[in-house]
Structure formats: C-alpha cells, structure tokens
XYZ file of C-alpha atoms in Angstrom:
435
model
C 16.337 8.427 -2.436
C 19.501 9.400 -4.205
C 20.521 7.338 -6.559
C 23.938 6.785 -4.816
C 23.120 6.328 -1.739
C 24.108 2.434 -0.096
C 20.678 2.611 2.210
C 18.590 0.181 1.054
C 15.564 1.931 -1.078
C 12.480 2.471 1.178
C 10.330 1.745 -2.065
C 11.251 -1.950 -1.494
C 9.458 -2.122 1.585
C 6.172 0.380 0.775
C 3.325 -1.414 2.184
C -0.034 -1.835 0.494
C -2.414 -4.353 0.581
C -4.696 -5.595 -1.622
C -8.908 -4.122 -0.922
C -11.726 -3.927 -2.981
C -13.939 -1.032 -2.273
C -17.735 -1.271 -2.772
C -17.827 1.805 -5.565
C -15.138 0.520 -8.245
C -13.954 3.895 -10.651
C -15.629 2.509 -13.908
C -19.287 1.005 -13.109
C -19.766 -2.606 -15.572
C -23.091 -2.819 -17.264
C -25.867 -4.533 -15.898
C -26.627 -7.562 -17.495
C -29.366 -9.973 -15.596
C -28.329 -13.092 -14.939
C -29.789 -16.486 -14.146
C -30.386 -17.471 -10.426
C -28.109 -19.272 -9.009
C -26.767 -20.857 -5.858
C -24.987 -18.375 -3.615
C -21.660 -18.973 -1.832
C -22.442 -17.971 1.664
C -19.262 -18.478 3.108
C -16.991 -17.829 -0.097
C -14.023 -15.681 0.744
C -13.932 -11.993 0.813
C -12.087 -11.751 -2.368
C -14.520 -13.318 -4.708
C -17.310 -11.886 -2.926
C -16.160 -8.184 -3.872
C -15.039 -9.604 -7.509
C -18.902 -10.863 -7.649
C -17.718 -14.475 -8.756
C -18.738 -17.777 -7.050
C -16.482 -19.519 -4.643
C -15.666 -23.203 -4.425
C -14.773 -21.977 -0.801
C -11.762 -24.667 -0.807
C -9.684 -23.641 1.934
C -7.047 -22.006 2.094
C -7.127 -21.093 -0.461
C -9.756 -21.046 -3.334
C -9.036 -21.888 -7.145
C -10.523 -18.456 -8.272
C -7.735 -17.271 -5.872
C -5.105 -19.117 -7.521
C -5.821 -18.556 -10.544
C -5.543 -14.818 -10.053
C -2.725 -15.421 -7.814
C -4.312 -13.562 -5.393
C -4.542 -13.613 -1.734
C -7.656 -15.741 -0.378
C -9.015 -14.096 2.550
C -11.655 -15.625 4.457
C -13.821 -13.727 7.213
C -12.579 -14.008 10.738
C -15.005 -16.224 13.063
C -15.790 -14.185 15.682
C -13.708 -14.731 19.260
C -15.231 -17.662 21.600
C -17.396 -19.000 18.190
C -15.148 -22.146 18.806
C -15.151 -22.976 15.150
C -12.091 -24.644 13.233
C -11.260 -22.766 10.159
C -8.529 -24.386 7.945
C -6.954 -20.997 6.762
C -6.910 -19.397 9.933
C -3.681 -18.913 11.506
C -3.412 -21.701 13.523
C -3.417 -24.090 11.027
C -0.339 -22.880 9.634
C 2.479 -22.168 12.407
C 5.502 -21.936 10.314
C 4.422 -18.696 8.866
C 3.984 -16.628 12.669
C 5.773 -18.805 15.323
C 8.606 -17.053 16.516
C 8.473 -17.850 20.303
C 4.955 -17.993 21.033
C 1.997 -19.865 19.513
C -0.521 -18.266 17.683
C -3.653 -18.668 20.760
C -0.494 -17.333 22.927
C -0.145 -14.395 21.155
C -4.118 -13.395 20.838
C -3.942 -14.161 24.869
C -1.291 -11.790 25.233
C -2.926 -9.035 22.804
C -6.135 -9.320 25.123
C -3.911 -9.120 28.274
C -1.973 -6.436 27.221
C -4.695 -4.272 25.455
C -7.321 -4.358 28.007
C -6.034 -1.379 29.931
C -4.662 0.494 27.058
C -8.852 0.254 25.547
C -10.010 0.881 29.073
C -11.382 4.615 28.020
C -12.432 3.849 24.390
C -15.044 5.667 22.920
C -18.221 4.458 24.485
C -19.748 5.389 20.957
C -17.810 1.765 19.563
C -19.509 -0.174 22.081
C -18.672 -1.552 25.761
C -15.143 -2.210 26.926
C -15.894 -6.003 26.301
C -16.507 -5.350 22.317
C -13.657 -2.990 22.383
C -11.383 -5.830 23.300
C -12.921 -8.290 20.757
C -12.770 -5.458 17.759
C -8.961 -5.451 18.606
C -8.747 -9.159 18.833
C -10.357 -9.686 15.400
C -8.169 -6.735 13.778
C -4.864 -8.816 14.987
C -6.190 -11.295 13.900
C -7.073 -10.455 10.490
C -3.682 -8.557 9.915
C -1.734 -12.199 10.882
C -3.892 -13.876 8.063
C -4.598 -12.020 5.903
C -3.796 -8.285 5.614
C 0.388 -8.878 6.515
C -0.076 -11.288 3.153
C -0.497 -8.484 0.722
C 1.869 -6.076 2.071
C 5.603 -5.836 0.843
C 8.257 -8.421 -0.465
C 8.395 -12.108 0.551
C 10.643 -11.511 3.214
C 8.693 -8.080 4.564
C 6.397 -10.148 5.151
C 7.487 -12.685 7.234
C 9.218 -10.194 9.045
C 5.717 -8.590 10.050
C 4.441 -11.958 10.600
C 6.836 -13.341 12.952
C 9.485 -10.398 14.600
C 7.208 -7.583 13.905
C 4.842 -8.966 15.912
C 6.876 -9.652 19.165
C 8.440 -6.336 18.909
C 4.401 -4.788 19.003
C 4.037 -6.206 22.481
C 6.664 -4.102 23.627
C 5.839 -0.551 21.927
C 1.563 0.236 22.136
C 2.080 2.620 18.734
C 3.033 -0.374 16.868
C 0.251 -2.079 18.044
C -2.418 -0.019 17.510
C -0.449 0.537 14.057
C -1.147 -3.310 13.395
C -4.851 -2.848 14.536
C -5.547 -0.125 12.370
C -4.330 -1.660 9.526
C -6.002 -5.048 10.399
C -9.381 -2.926 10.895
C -8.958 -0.907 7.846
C -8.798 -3.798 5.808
C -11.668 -5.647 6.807
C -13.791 -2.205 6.692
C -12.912 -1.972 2.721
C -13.591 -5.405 1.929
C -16.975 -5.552 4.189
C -18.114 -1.769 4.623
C -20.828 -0.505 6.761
C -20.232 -1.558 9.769
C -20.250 1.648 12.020
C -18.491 0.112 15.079
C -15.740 -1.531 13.158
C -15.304 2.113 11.431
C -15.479 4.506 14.683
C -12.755 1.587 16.390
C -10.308 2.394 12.960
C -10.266 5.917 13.225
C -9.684 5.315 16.816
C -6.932 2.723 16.388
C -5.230 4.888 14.073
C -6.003 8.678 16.566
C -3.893 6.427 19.326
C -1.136 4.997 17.013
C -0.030 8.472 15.390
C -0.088 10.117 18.869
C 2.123 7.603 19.891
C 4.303 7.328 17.296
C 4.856 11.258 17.086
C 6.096 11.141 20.519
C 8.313 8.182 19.836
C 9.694 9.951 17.519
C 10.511 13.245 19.488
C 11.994 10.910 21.589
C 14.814 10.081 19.159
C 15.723 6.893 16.735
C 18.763 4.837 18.377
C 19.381 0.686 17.790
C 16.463 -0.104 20.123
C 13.511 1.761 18.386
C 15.272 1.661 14.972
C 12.790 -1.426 14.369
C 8.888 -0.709 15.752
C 9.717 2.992 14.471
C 10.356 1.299 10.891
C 7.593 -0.767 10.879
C 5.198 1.943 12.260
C 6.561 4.296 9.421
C 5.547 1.556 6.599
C 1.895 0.254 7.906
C 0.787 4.054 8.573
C 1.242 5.029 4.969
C -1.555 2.560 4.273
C -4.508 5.006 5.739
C -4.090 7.530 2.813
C -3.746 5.305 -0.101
C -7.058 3.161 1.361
C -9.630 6.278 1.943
C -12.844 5.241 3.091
C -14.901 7.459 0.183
C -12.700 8.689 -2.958
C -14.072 10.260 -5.973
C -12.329 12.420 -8.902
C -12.964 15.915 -8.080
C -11.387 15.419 -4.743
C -8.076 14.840 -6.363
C -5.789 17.878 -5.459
C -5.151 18.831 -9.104
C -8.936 19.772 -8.936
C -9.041 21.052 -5.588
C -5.944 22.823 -5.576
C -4.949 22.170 -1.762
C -1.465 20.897 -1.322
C -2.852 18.894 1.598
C -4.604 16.746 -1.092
C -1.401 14.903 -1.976
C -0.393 14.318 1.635
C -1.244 10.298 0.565
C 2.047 10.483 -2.051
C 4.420 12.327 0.464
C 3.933 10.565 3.262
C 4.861 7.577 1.608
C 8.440 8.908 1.158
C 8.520 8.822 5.452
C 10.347 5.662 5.163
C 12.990 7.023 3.334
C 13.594 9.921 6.024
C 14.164 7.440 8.647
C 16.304 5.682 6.824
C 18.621 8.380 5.822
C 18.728 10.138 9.781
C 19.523 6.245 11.000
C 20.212 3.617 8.281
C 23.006 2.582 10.473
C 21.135 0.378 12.735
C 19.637 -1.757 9.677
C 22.265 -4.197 10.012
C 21.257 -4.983 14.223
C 17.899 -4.546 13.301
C 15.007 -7.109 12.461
C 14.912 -5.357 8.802
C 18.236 -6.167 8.176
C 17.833 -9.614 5.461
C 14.667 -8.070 3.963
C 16.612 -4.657 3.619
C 20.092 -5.893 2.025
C 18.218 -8.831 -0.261
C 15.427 -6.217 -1.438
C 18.755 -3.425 -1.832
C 20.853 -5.903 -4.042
C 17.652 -6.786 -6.464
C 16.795 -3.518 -6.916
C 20.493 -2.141 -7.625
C 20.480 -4.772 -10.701
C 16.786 -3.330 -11.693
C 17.395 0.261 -11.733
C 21.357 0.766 -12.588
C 22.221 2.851 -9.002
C 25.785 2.745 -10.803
C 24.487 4.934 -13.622
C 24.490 7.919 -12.538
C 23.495 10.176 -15.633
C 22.654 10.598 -19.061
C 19.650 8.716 -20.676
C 20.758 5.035 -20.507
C 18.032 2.979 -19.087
C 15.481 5.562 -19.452
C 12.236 5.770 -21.601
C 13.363 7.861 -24.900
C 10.301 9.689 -25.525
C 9.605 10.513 -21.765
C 13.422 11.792 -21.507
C 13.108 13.897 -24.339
C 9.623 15.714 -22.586
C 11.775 15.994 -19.776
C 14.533 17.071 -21.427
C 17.502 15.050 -20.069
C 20.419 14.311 -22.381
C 23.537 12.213 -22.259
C 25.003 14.879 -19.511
C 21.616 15.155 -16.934
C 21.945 13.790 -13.452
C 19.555 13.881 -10.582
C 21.415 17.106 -9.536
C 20.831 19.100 -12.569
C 17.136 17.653 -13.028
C 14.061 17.049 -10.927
C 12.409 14.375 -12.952
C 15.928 12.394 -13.273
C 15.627 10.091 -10.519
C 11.763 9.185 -11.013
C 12.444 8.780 -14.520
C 15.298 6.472 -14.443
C 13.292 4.548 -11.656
C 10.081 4.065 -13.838
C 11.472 3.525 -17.051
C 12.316 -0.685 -15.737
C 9.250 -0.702 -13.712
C 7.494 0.077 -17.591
C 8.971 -2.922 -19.006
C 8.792 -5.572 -16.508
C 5.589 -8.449 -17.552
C 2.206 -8.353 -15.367
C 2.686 -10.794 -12.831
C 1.911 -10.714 -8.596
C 5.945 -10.181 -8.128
C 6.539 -7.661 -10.516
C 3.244 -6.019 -9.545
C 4.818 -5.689 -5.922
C 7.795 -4.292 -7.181
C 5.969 -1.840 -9.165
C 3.894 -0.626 -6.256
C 7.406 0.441 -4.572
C 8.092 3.778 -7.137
C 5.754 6.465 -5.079
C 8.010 5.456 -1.966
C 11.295 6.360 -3.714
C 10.560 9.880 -4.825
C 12.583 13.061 -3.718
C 10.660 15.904 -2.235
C 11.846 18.190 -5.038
C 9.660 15.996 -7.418
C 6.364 15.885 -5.047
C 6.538 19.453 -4.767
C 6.631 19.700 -8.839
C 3.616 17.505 -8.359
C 1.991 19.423 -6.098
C 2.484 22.474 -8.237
C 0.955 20.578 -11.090
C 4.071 20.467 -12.984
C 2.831 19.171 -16.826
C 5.774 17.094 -17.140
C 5.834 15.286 -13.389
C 2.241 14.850 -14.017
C 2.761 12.700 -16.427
C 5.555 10.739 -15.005
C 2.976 10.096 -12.122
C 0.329 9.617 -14.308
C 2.542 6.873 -16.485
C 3.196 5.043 -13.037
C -0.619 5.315 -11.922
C -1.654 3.550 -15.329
C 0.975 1.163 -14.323
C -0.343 0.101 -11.088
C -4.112 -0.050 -13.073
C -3.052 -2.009 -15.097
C -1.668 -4.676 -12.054
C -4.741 -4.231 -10.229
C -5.420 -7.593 -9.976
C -2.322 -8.169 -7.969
C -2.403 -4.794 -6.154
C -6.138 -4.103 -5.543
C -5.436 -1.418 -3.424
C -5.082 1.010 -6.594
C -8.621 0.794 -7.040
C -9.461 2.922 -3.599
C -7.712 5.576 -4.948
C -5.002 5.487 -7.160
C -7.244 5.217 -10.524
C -9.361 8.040 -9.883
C -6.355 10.143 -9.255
C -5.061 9.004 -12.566
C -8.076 9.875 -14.421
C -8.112 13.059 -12.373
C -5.109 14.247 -14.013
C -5.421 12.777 -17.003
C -8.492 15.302 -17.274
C -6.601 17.852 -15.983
C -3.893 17.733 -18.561
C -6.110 16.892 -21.613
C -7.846 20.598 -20.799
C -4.376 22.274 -20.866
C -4.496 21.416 -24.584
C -0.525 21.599 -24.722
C 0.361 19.465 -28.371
C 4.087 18.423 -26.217
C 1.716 16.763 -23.504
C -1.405 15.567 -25.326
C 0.548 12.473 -27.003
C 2.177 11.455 -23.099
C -1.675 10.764 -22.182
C -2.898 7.922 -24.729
C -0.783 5.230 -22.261
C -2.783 5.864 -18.789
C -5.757 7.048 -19.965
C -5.622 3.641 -21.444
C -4.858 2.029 -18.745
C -7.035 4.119 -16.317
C -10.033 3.474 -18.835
C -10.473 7.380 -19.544
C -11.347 8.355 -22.786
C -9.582 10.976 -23.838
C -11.852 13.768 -25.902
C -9.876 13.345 -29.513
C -9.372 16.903 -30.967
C -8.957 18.528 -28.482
C-alpha cells in the first residue's frame, strides 16, 4: 500500500497461525535419552516441540512460558467429555448472540445439505458432517488464537462467525483453515486431508463468484474476512522443501504464496469506504493509528527511518520516494520491523510486512531482483528468528530463505555477499566463506 494512503494497511490484519510441521528445515541431532513417562494427552504444541506436558488446562506452563498458544486436541463430537479449554468453558471470548453448543447446532444444521455430495472418498455423509464440526470447532479454540492482532481476533471469534452463517464461502473458508491446522500439527490422517482440499475447492469457487458479483456495504465484511483466512493455504503447504522455491524452479507461479497475500490490500483500495459500517471497522482504525506511529506514513521520502546500509544497496538518497523507487516502500516498512525486541506482539506485527508490498516489488521478486531478494530475505530471517511466536514460518518461510540465500551466495556479487551474513544467520544456513 502507498505510503499515503488513509486505508488502514492490510499488513495489520495478515493472518497466520502458528503450526509445527512434522519435517522441521534443520534436523537436531539424535541424542538417546532416558525413558520416561509419556504425556498422553499433553497438548499439540508440546507434542510437536517433543517436550513433556504438565497438561494443566488451559493452558500449560511450557505454553506460557513460550507465550504460546496451548492447543489441546478436539474430543471427538457425541464423546460427552468436559474439557476445560474447550470453548465452552470460556464464553466471553465467542458469545455474540448465540452460545457456543448453539452455534455447532447451527453449523450441523446448516452444513448438512451444503456436504450432501462430498466426496465419498472422505467417508459417509455422517463423517462428513463431523469432519466439519471438529474443523469449527478447532478454528473457535484454537486456530482464530494465532491469527492477527488482539482485536482481529475477537472479531473472527465473535462477528466473523455470525456473518459465516449467512455466506457458505466464508464458511467453508473457516473450515479449511480449522482443518488445515489440525492436519499440520497431527499429519497423516487421509480423511482429514482429502476433506481440506475439499473445504478449500468449495470456498474459492464461492468466493470467486462473490466476487464477480461486486463488493458493496453488505459483503464488504465476509469478502474481507474470506480474503485474509485464504492466504493461509500457501504459506502452510502440506510438503515444502528448498529446491521447490521459485528462485530454483524458475516458475513465477512459485511465489503465488507472497502475492496473494497482498489480496487484502486490493479490496481495500476498490472499497475501503465501507470499513467504517463494517465489522472491521475498530480493529482497522486502532491497527491504522499504531502502525502510522511505527512506520512514519508522514515521511514520505529520503532515508529517514530506513536501514543505512540496506538504503545505500538500494540506492535511495535524501530525494527517493516510493515513486521514483521500487524497493522504497518495503524498505522504509522493514527497517522498524528490524529493530523492534522478540516478543509474541512484536512477532505479530512483524508477520504483517509480506501483506503490505506493492506489485511492482513482487514482480522484482519474481524476477529475482539481487537487491529485493535481499530485502525479502532480511524479513524471512526476521520471522525465523520469531518462530517461536509465529510457528507458521517453519512450513515454509525458512526454506525459502535458505533457498535464496543459496541462490544469491552463487551469484558471487562482492555488493550482495555482505547483505547475506544476517538471514543466513537467522535461517541457520551456512554460508560457503570465500566464495
């Protein structure tokens, strides 16, 4: 987004949440270790870090001490056990209108004819139904708690929601991303897996056609909110590794998962006028006045603000504005993002820079630019470096930084070489000295 613009930024609002895949980008050593009683029914998050839970509910102190979000495994629908961190145990955070058991009746209700002529390969119309059930449910307690800002978030937990019962591409939207999440922290499970891709083939259908249809006040919000959970597929792949990074591959396609997180910001600028009617509208303006203070929207050229020795690479000078340069904008919205201290907020707001870029700057990326490389590759190191907060980044985003890390070290160019030390670092790629 210009830097001028009044919209709010769409970066405020990017949503990622926190996964741990299976195959982490740097294997530990194997060291044996002494037996041990298991935690059978620790939460997810400690199971995937390999560390014992206390299982305290709701949350455990392994949890808190990363100051992460504990997620515990949904019991499956008619189980009839109590779980302390489920949903229901804490209305405040979804009640809008309806109770929590309301809303999973009306998700049943409402979804049994839309999953009426599922795939027969997920299973019968029965487990269809209970796959979607368990998705909702998993996105109200755990996946819509590691997306966005304070406030996005209750947004998604409590208006969000209501407006889903009323548009099916939202819904499915809220499946998909429930689904998705519990297939990265518990792969393998083939149903779950054919029911995501199938969640997410019936909410972009929908939502392209929504679209055609037009943005006025009354779609303004579930188009929105559709927009920011369907940029989630491409950062979360099921199965990443290096050489399918597009620097290697050289298909433009390949960093489809950067651009389309810029969708937001389209919207915004073809119908930011129905913000302030819309259920965005506090989490928009709060999110646009914090960020206007972070990243000096008033200064509007020259090198203030911006990293010295990345701004001299780039060449900008006391007279460069976005207008005369491409990596302006990204420059002057990374350099704060560089300085702020490792923490869950700050990690958040970090996370928001791939959803503010200009489509002049993606296409230098996708042209493998040398110098946008390495203003993507400083904010990739970023985010590895705040994986702990953001766990997301470790499904993709560090394998695309080591990616083109690699791919810049074999350049050899002497103006580049010294840009690399900071996210190779970060990335934990060892860059071949000499070179």
């Amino acid at each position: 987004m210009a830097s001028g613009m009044a919209v709010a930024s769409p970066g405020a609002f990017q949503t990622t949440f926190q996964v741990t895949l299976r195959d982490g980008p740097i294997g530990p050593t194997y060291h044996a270790r002494r037996a041990h009683k298991k935690s059978r029914n620790g939460c997810l998050v400690c199971k995937q870090r390999r560390v014992k839970c206390d299982e305290r509910k709701p949350a455990c102190r392994r949890c808190e001490q990363y100051g992460a979000s504990c997620i515990y495994y949904p019991s499956p629908p008619g189980s009839g056990g109590k779980d302390c961190s489920s949903p229901e145990s804490e209305p405040n955070r979804t009640l809008l209108s309806l109770s929590i058991a309301e809303m999973i009746d009306k998700v049943r209700q409402g979804m049994s004819g839309e999953l009426a002529f599922a795939p027969r390969t997920i299973g019968n119309h029965e487990a269809v139904l209970n796959l979607a059930v368990n998705s909702f449910q998993f996105f109200l307690r755990a996946t819509s708690d590691t997306v966005g800002t304070p406030l996005v978030r209750q947004v998604m937990q409590r208006e969000m929601i209501h407006v889903a019962f009323d548009n099916s591409y939202l819904m499915y939207s809220i499946l998909g991303c429930g689904i998705l999440h519990m297939n990265r922290m518990s792969p393998g499970d083939k149903s779950r897996e054919l029911a995501e891709a199938y969640f997410w083939q019936q909410a972009i259908g929908l939502y392209s056609r929504a679209l055609e249809a037009g943005i006025n006040e009354t779609s303004f919000s579930p188009l929105v909110a559709g927009c920011m959970l369907m940029g989630l597929t491409s950062l979360v792949p099921l199965k990443f590794n290096i050489q399918d990074s597009w620097v290697f591959t050289g298909r433009d396609s390949d960093l489809n998962w950067l651009a389309v997180q810029g969708g937001l910001n389209c919207i915004l600028r073809l119908a930011g006028k129905y913000i302030p009617n819309s259920i965005w509208d506090v989490a928009f303006s709060t999110a646009d006045g914090i960020e206007r203070k972070l990243f000096k929207y008033d200064i509007k050229r020259g090198r203030e603000g911006l990293h010295p020795q990345l701004a001299d690479l780039c060449e900008i000078d006391d007279d460069t504005t976005d207008k005369t340069s491409p990596y302006y904008f990204a420059l002057k919205i990374l350099s704060p993002l560089l300085e702020l201290a490792p923490n869950a907020e700050n990690a958040s707001q970090c996370a928001t820079w791939m959803g503010r870029l200009e489509p002049e700057f993606v296409t230098l990326c996708r042209r493998r630019d040398p110098r946008a490389l390495v203003l993507l590759a400083h904010w990739m190191g970023l985010m590895c470096s705040l994986s702990a907060w953001q766990m997301w980044v470790e499904a993709r985003v560090r394998f695309e930084c080591i990616a083109v890390c690699m791919y810049l070290e074999t350049l050899g160019d002497p103006a580049i070489l010294p840009f690399l030390e900071y996210p190779a670092n970060k990335c934990g790629y060892s860059l071949v000295k000499g070179l």
